C-alpha positions as a Python dict, from the first residue, in 0.01 Angstrom:
ca = {
    (1, 'M'): (0, 0, 0),
    (2, 'L'): (204, 318, 3),
    (3, 'P'): (319, 447, -341),
    (4, 'S'): (636, 655, -339),
    (5, 'N'): (498, 921, -574),
    (6, 'S'): (231, 1065, -341),
    (7, 'T'): (365, 1375, -167),
    (8, 'G'): (676, 1590, -131),
    (9, 'L'): (968, 1547, 111),
    (10, 'Q'): (878, 1852, 322),
    (11, 'E'): (528, 1711, 382),
    (12, 'L'): (679, 1380, 496),
    (13, 'D'): (906, 1548, 751),
    (14, 'T'): (612, 1756, 874),
    (15, 'F'): (384, 1449, 890),
    (16, 'F'): (629, 1274, 1124),
    (17, 'G'): (699, 1592, 1325),
    (18, 'L'): (1064, 1594, 1215),
    (19, 'N'): (1295, 1884, 1132),
    (20, 'A'): (1314, 1964, 760),
    (21, 'G'): (1559, 1735, 582),
    (22, 'T'): (1562, 1462, 849),
    (23, 'I'): (1428, 1188, 623),
    (24, 'D'): (1654, 1289, 333),
    (25, 'A'): (1959, 1280, 563),
    (26, 'A'): (1863, 944, 715),
    (27, 'L'): (1824, 790, 370),
    (28, 'A'): (2141, 956, 234),
    (29, 'G'): (1969, 1054, -84),
    (30, 'D'): (1792, 1309, -293),
    (31, 'V'): (1427, 1242, -202),
    (32, 'N'): (1169, 1375, -450),
    (33, 'S'): (844, 1232, -317),
    (34, 'G'): (703, 965, -92),
    (35, 'A'): (417, 835, 119),
    (36, 'A'): (386, 745, 484),
    (37, 'I'): (160, 614, 756),
    (38, 'K'): (195, 640, 1135),
    (39, 'Q'): (21, 537, 1456),
    (40, 'S'): (63, 666, 1810),
    (41, 'F'): (-14, 424, 2092),
    (42, 'T'): (42, 355, 2459),
    (43, 'G'): (245, 48, 2546),
    (44, 'L'): (393, -133, 2842),
    (45, 'A'): (755, -224, 2903),
    (46, 'G'): (824, -560, 2740),
    (47, 'D'): (542, -536, 2481),
    (48, 'T'): (666, -641, 2139),
    (49, 'L'): (540, -476, 1822),
    (50, 'T'): (553, -665, 1495),
    (51, 'Q'): (462, -524, 1154),
    (52, 'Y'): (504, -711, 826),
    (53, 'W'): (619, -526, 514),
    (54, 'N'): (717, -583, 152),
    (55, 'F'): (910, -323, -50),
    (56, 'A'): (886, -329, -430),
    (57, 'S'): (1089, -124, -675),
    (58, 'L'): (933, -61, -1015),
    (59, 'G'): (1223, 126, -1169),
    (60, 'D'): (1395, 88, -1500),
    (61, 'T'): (1566, -253, -1488),
    (62, 'S'): (1895, -108, -1610),
    (63, 'D'): (1921, 192, -1377),
    (64, 'T'): (1995, 166, -1004),
    (65, 'S'): (2081, 535, -964),
    (66, 'F'): (1720, 606, -867),
    (67, 'N'): (1767, 464, -521),
    (68, 'D'): (1411, 443, -387),
    (69, 'S'): (1389, 333, -24),
    (70, 'A'): (1148, 212, 242),
    (71, 'F'): (1194, 314, 603),
    (72, 'V'): (1053, 289, 953),
    (73, 'I'): (1038, 576, 1199),
    (74, 'F'): (1010, 489, 1564),
    (75, 'N'): (986, 782, 1806),
    (76, 'G'): (1152, 1020, 1561),
    (77, 'E'): (1441, 796, 1451),
    (78, 'A'): (1446, 677, 1088),
    (79, 'T'): (1589, 340, 985),
    (80, 'V'): (1618, 209, 628),
    (81, 'L'): (1428, -117, 579),
    (82, 'A'): (1501, -169, 208),
    (83, 'S'): (1628, 14, -96),
    (84, 'V'): (1718, -25, -458),
    (85, 'E'): (2089, -15, -372),
    (86, 'N'): (2175, 178, -56),
    (87, 'G'): (2095, 6, 270),
    (88, 'G'): (1855, -233, 427),
    (89, 'I'): (1752, -521, 204),
    (90, 'E'): (1871, -426, -146),
    (91, 'V'): (1635, -532, -428),
    (92, 'G'): (1789, -378, -741),
    (93, 'S'): (1599, -155, -976),
    (94, 'H'): (1309, -391, -1041),
    (95, 'G'): (1262, -630, -750),
    (96, 'H'): (1097, -679, -414),
    (97, 'T'): (1193, -798, -68),
    (98, 'G'): (920, -1052, -11),
    (99, 'W'): (741, -1028, 321),
    (100, 'Q'): (969, -921, 607),
    (101, 'S'): (896, -832, 967),
    (102, 'F'): (987, -533, 1179),
    (103, 'S'): (979, -609, 1551),
    (104, 'Y'): (1056, -389, 1846),
    (105, 'T'): (1027, -456, 2219),
    (106, 'L'): (923, -149, 2418),
    (107, 'P'): (1183, -53, 2680),
    (108, 'A'): (940, 127, 2914),
    (109, 'D'): (575, 211, 2970),
    (110, 'G'): (477, 513, 2764),
    (111, 'T'): (334, 662, 2448),
    (112, 'Y'): (512, 579, 2125),
    (113, 'T'): (476, 666, 1757),
    (114, 'L'): (553, 411, 1488),
    (115, 'G'): (555, 506, 1119),
    (116, 'F'): (647, 354, 784),
    (117, 'G'): (728, 526, 459),
    (118, 'V'): (856, 485, 108),
    (119, 'V'): (1031, 743, -109),
    (120, 'S'): (1142, 799, -468),
    (121, 'M'): (1491, 937, -500),
    (122, 'Q'): (1647, 1141, -780),
    (123, 'D'): (1365, 1087, -1029),
    (124, 'T'): (1000, 1151, -1097),
    (125, 'V'): (942, 872, -1351),
    (126, 'S'): (977, 540, -1168),
    (127, 'Y'): (832, 467, -830),
    (128, 'S'): (827, 207, -557),
    (129, 'M'): (571, 72, -315),
    (130, 'L'): (561, -42, 45),
    (131, 'F'): (300, -298, 143),
    (132, 'L'): (210, -329, 512),
    (133, 'D'): (8, -595, 692),
    (134, 'D'): (-38, -747, 1036),
    (135, 'Q'): (74, -1086, 901),
    (136, 'P'): (284, -1196, 605),
    (137, 'G'): (85, -1145, 287),
    (138, 'G'): (44, -1387, -1),
    (139, 'D'): (235, -1402, -324),
    (140, 'W'): (320, -1062, -464),
    (141, 'T'): (235, -945, -815),
    (142, 'L'): (277, -615, -995),
    (143, 'P'): (-26, -382, -992),
    (144, 'G'): (-253, -450, -1287),
    (145, 'M'): (-112, -800, -1330),
    (146, 'P'): (-376, -1060, -1241),
    (147, 'P'): (-265, -1339, -1009),
    (148, 'I'): (-201, -1676, -1170),
    (149, 'P'): (-504, -1900, -1100),
    (150, 'E'): (-442, -2211, -892),
    (151, 'P'): (-509, -2553, -1055),
    (152, 'E'): (-819, -2597, -834),
    (153, 'I'): (-974, -2293, -1002),
    (154, 'Y'): (-934, -2453, -1345),
    (155, 'A'): (-1081, -2781, -1215),
    (156, 'M'): (-1386, -2599, -1073),
    (157, 'L'): (-1428, -2410, -1401),
    (158, 'L'): (-1421, -2735, -1602),
    (159, 'V'): (-1672, -2904, -1369),
    (160, 'G'): (-1901, -2600, -1396),
    (161, 'L'): (-1881, -2597, -1775),
    (162, 'A'): (-1951, -2973, -1788),
    (163, 'L'): (-2260, -2927, -1567),
    (164, 'I'): (-2385, -2646, -1790),
    (165, 'G'): (-2331, -2870, -2094),
    (166, 'V'): (-2523, -3159, -1934),
    (167, 'M'): (-2812, -2933, -1832),
    (168, 'T'): (-2828, -2776, -2179),
    (169, 'K'): (-2832, -3121, -2343),
    (170, 'R'): (-3115, -3236, -2107),
    (171, 'K'): (-3320, -2926, -2192),
    (172, 'S'): (-3276, -2983, -2564),
    (173, 'L'): (-3371, -3353, -2529),
    (174, 'S'): (-3682, -3274, -2325),
    (175, 'A'): (-3779, -3000, -2570),
    (176, 'T'): (-3756, -3236, -2868),
    (177, 'A'): (-3951, -3509, -2687),
    (178, 'V'): (-4258, -3290, -2641),
}
Protein backbone atom coordinates (compact mmCIF):
# COMPACT_ATOMS: atom_id res chain seq x y z
CA MET A 1 0.00 0.00 0.00
CA LEU A 2 1.26 3.45 -0.89
CA PRO A 3 -0.15 6.34 1.23
CA SER A 4 -0.22 9.72 -0.49
CA ASN A 5 1.13 11.62 2.52
CA SER A 6 4.65 10.11 2.56
CA THR A 7 7.06 12.44 0.77
CA GLY A 8 7.24 15.70 -1.17
CA LEU A 9 6.74 16.28 -4.90
CA GLN A 10 10.41 17.05 -5.59
CA GLU A 11 11.44 13.71 -4.06
CA LEU A 12 8.94 11.90 -6.30
CA ASP A 13 10.31 13.50 -9.47
CA THR A 14 13.85 12.68 -8.33
CA PHE A 15 12.89 9.09 -7.43
CA PHE A 16 11.64 8.49 -10.99
CA GLY A 17 14.57 10.38 -12.57
CA LEU A 18 12.23 13.04 -13.99
CA ASN A 19 12.71 16.78 -14.40
CA ALA A 20 11.30 18.85 -11.54
CA GLY A 21 7.56 19.42 -11.98
CA THR A 22 6.99 16.54 -14.41
CA ILE A 23 4.55 14.66 -12.17
CA ASP A 24 2.68 17.83 -11.21
CA ALA A 25 2.29 18.77 -14.89
CA ALA A 26 1.16 15.27 -15.90
CA LEU A 27 -1.49 15.26 -13.18
CA ALA A 28 -2.57 18.87 -13.88
CA GLY A 29 -2.66 19.70 -10.23
CA ASP A 30 -1.05 21.17 -7.19
CA VAL A 31 0.73 18.13 -5.71
CA ASN A 32 1.68 18.41 -2.03
CA SER A 33 2.94 14.93 -1.22
CA GLY A 34 2.90 11.36 -2.42
CA ALA A 35 4.46 7.92 -2.45
CA ALA A 36 5.83 5.73 -5.20
CA ILE A 37 7.40 2.41 -6.07
CA LYS A 38 9.35 1.38 -9.18
CA GLN A 39 11.11 -1.61 -10.72
CA SER A 40 13.62 -1.78 -13.56
CA PHE A 41 13.73 -4.99 -15.56
CA THR A 42 14.83 -6.52 -18.84
CA GLY A 43 12.11 -7.74 -21.16
CA LEU A 44 11.62 -9.21 -24.60
CA ALA A 45 9.50 -7.86 -27.44
CA GLY A 46 5.96 -9.16 -27.03
CA ASP A 47 6.20 -9.74 -23.24
CA THR A 48 3.10 -8.43 -21.50
CA LEU A 49 3.27 -6.86 -18.05
CA THR A 50 0.21 -6.87 -15.84
CA GLN A 51 -0.09 -5.16 -12.46
CA TYR A 52 -3.29 -4.98 -10.42
CA TRP A 53 -4.13 -1.81 -8.48
CA ASN A 54 -6.86 -0.25 -6.36
CA PHE A 55 -7.00 3.50 -5.66
CA ALA A 56 -8.87 4.74 -2.59
CA SER A 57 -9.66 8.34 -1.69
CA LEU A 58 -10.19 9.09 1.98
CA GLY A 59 -11.07 12.75 1.62
CA ASP A 60 -13.88 14.78 3.06
CA THR A 61 -17.06 13.40 1.48
CA SER A 62 -18.28 16.89 0.56
CA ASP A 63 -15.10 18.26 -1.02
CA THR A 64 -13.75 17.13 -4.40
CA SER A 65 -11.36 20.07 -4.77
CA PHE A 66 -8.59 17.99 -3.19
CA ASN A 67 -8.06 15.99 -6.35
CA ASP A 68 -5.77 13.16 -5.20
CA SER A 69 -4.59 10.90 -8.01
CA ALA A 70 -2.91 7.59 -8.73
CA PHE A 71 -0.58 7.22 -11.68
CA VAL A 72 1.73 4.87 -13.54
CA ILE A 73 5.08 5.85 -14.99
CA PHE A 74 6.47 3.70 -17.75
CA ASN A 75 9.88 4.68 -19.10
CA GLY A 76 9.50 8.27 -17.94
CA GLU A 77 5.94 8.89 -19.16
CA ALA A 78 3.22 9.46 -16.53
CA THR A 79 -0.38 8.38 -17.05
CA VAL A 80 -3.27 8.99 -14.63
CA LEU A 81 -4.89 5.74 -13.49
CA ALA A 82 -7.50 7.22 -11.14
CA SER A 83 -8.38 10.41 -9.34
CA VAL A 84 -10.95 12.05 -7.15
CA GLU A 85 -12.26 14.06 -10.10
CA ASN A 86 -9.71 14.75 -12.84
CA GLY A 87 -8.88 11.83 -15.09
CA GLY A 88 -8.58 8.11 -15.11
CA ILE A 89 -11.25 6.31 -13.11
CA GLU A 90 -12.94 9.02 -11.02
CA VAL A 91 -13.97 7.90 -7.51
CA GLY A 92 -15.24 11.09 -5.85
CA SER A 93 -13.92 12.37 -2.56
CA HIS A 94 -14.49 9.19 -0.56
CA GLY A 95 -14.47 6.15 -2.82
CA HIS A 96 -12.29 3.54 -4.47
CA THR A 97 -11.85 1.99 -7.89
CA GLY A 98 -12.01 -1.66 -6.96
CA TRP A 99 -9.26 -3.84 -8.39
CA GLN A 100 -8.17 -2.77 -11.88
CA SER A 101 -5.34 -3.95 -14.10
CA PHE A 102 -2.60 -2.11 -15.92
CA SER A 103 -1.21 -4.09 -18.85
CA TYR A 104 1.48 -3.19 -21.33
CA THR A 105 3.05 -5.24 -24.13
CA LEU A 106 6.74 -4.49 -24.63
CA PRO A 107 7.47 -3.22 -28.15
CA ALA A 108 11.13 -4.33 -28.23
CA ASP A 109 13.81 -6.18 -26.29
CA GLY A 110 15.37 -3.91 -23.70
CA THR A 111 15.51 -2.55 -20.17
CA TYR A 112 12.41 -0.83 -18.88
CA THR A 113 11.32 0.94 -15.71
CA LEU A 114 7.77 0.65 -14.42
CA GLY A 115 6.55 2.71 -11.46
CA PHE A 116 3.32 3.47 -9.64
CA GLY A 117 2.48 6.39 -7.40
CA VAL A 118 -0.23 8.20 -5.53
CA VAL A 119 -0.37 11.89 -4.62
CA SER A 120 -2.34 14.30 -2.45
CA MET A 121 -3.25 17.52 -4.19
CA GLN A 122 -4.01 20.95 -2.74
CA ASP A 123 -4.27 19.78 0.87
CA THR A 124 -2.37 18.25 3.74
CA VAL A 125 -5.35 16.91 5.71
CA SER A 126 -6.94 14.13 3.66
CA TYR A 127 -5.02 11.46 1.85
CA SER A 128 -5.44 8.59 -0.56
CA MET A 129 -3.90 5.17 -1.01
CA LEU A 130 -2.82 2.97 -3.88
CA PHE A 131 -2.85 -0.77 -3.35
CA LEU A 132 -0.74 -2.93 -5.69
CA ASP A 133 -0.72 -6.70 -6.16
CA ASP A 134 0.20 -9.33 -8.73
CA GLN A 135 -3.45 -10.49 -8.81
CA PRO A 136 -6.76 -8.87 -7.96
CA GLY A 137 -7.05 -8.53 -4.20
CA GLY A 138 -10.01 -9.39 -2.02
CA ASP A 139 -12.71 -7.11 -0.72
CA TRP A 140 -11.43 -3.69 0.26
CA THR A 141 -11.98 -2.08 3.65
CA LEU A 142 -10.77 1.16 5.21
CA PRO A 143 -7.63 0.91 7.35
CA GLY A 144 -8.49 0.16 10.96
CA MET A 145 -11.88 -1.25 9.97
CA PRO A 146 -11.97 -5.02 10.59
CA PRO A 147 -13.30 -7.15 7.75
CA ILE A 148 -16.81 -8.50 8.17
CA PRO A 149 -16.56 -12.18 9.22
CA GLU A 150 -17.99 -14.75 6.85
CA PRO A 151 -20.91 -16.93 8.08
CA GLU A 152 -18.57 -19.95 8.24
CA ILE A 153 -16.52 -18.15 10.89
CA TYR A 154 -19.59 -17.73 13.09
CA ALA A 155 -20.52 -21.41 12.59
CA MET A 156 -17.02 -22.53 13.61
CA LEU A 157 -17.15 -20.24 16.64
CA LEU A 158 -20.50 -21.70 17.75
CA VAL A 159 -19.28 -25.30 17.28
CA GLY A 160 -16.14 -24.48 19.30
CA LEU A 161 -18.15 -22.90 22.11
CA ALA A 162 -20.53 -25.90 22.17
CA LEU A 163 -17.56 -28.31 22.44
CA ILE A 164 -16.10 -26.27 25.29
CA GLY A 165 -19.50 -26.36 27.03
CA VAL A 166 -19.78 -30.15 26.62
CA MET A 167 -16.24 -30.72 27.90
CA THR A 168 -16.82 -28.42 30.89
CA LYS A 169 -20.08 -30.24 31.74
CA ARG A 170 -18.29 -33.65 31.53
CA LYS A 171 -15.53 -32.43 33.85
CA SER A 172 -18.05 -31.16 36.39
CA LEU A 173 -20.02 -34.44 36.23
CA SER A 174 -16.89 -36.57 36.69
CA ALA A 175 -15.73 -34.33 39.53
CA THR A 176 -19.02 -34.71 41.40
CA ALA A 177 -19.08 -38.49 40.86
CA VAL A 178 -15.79 -39.01 42.68
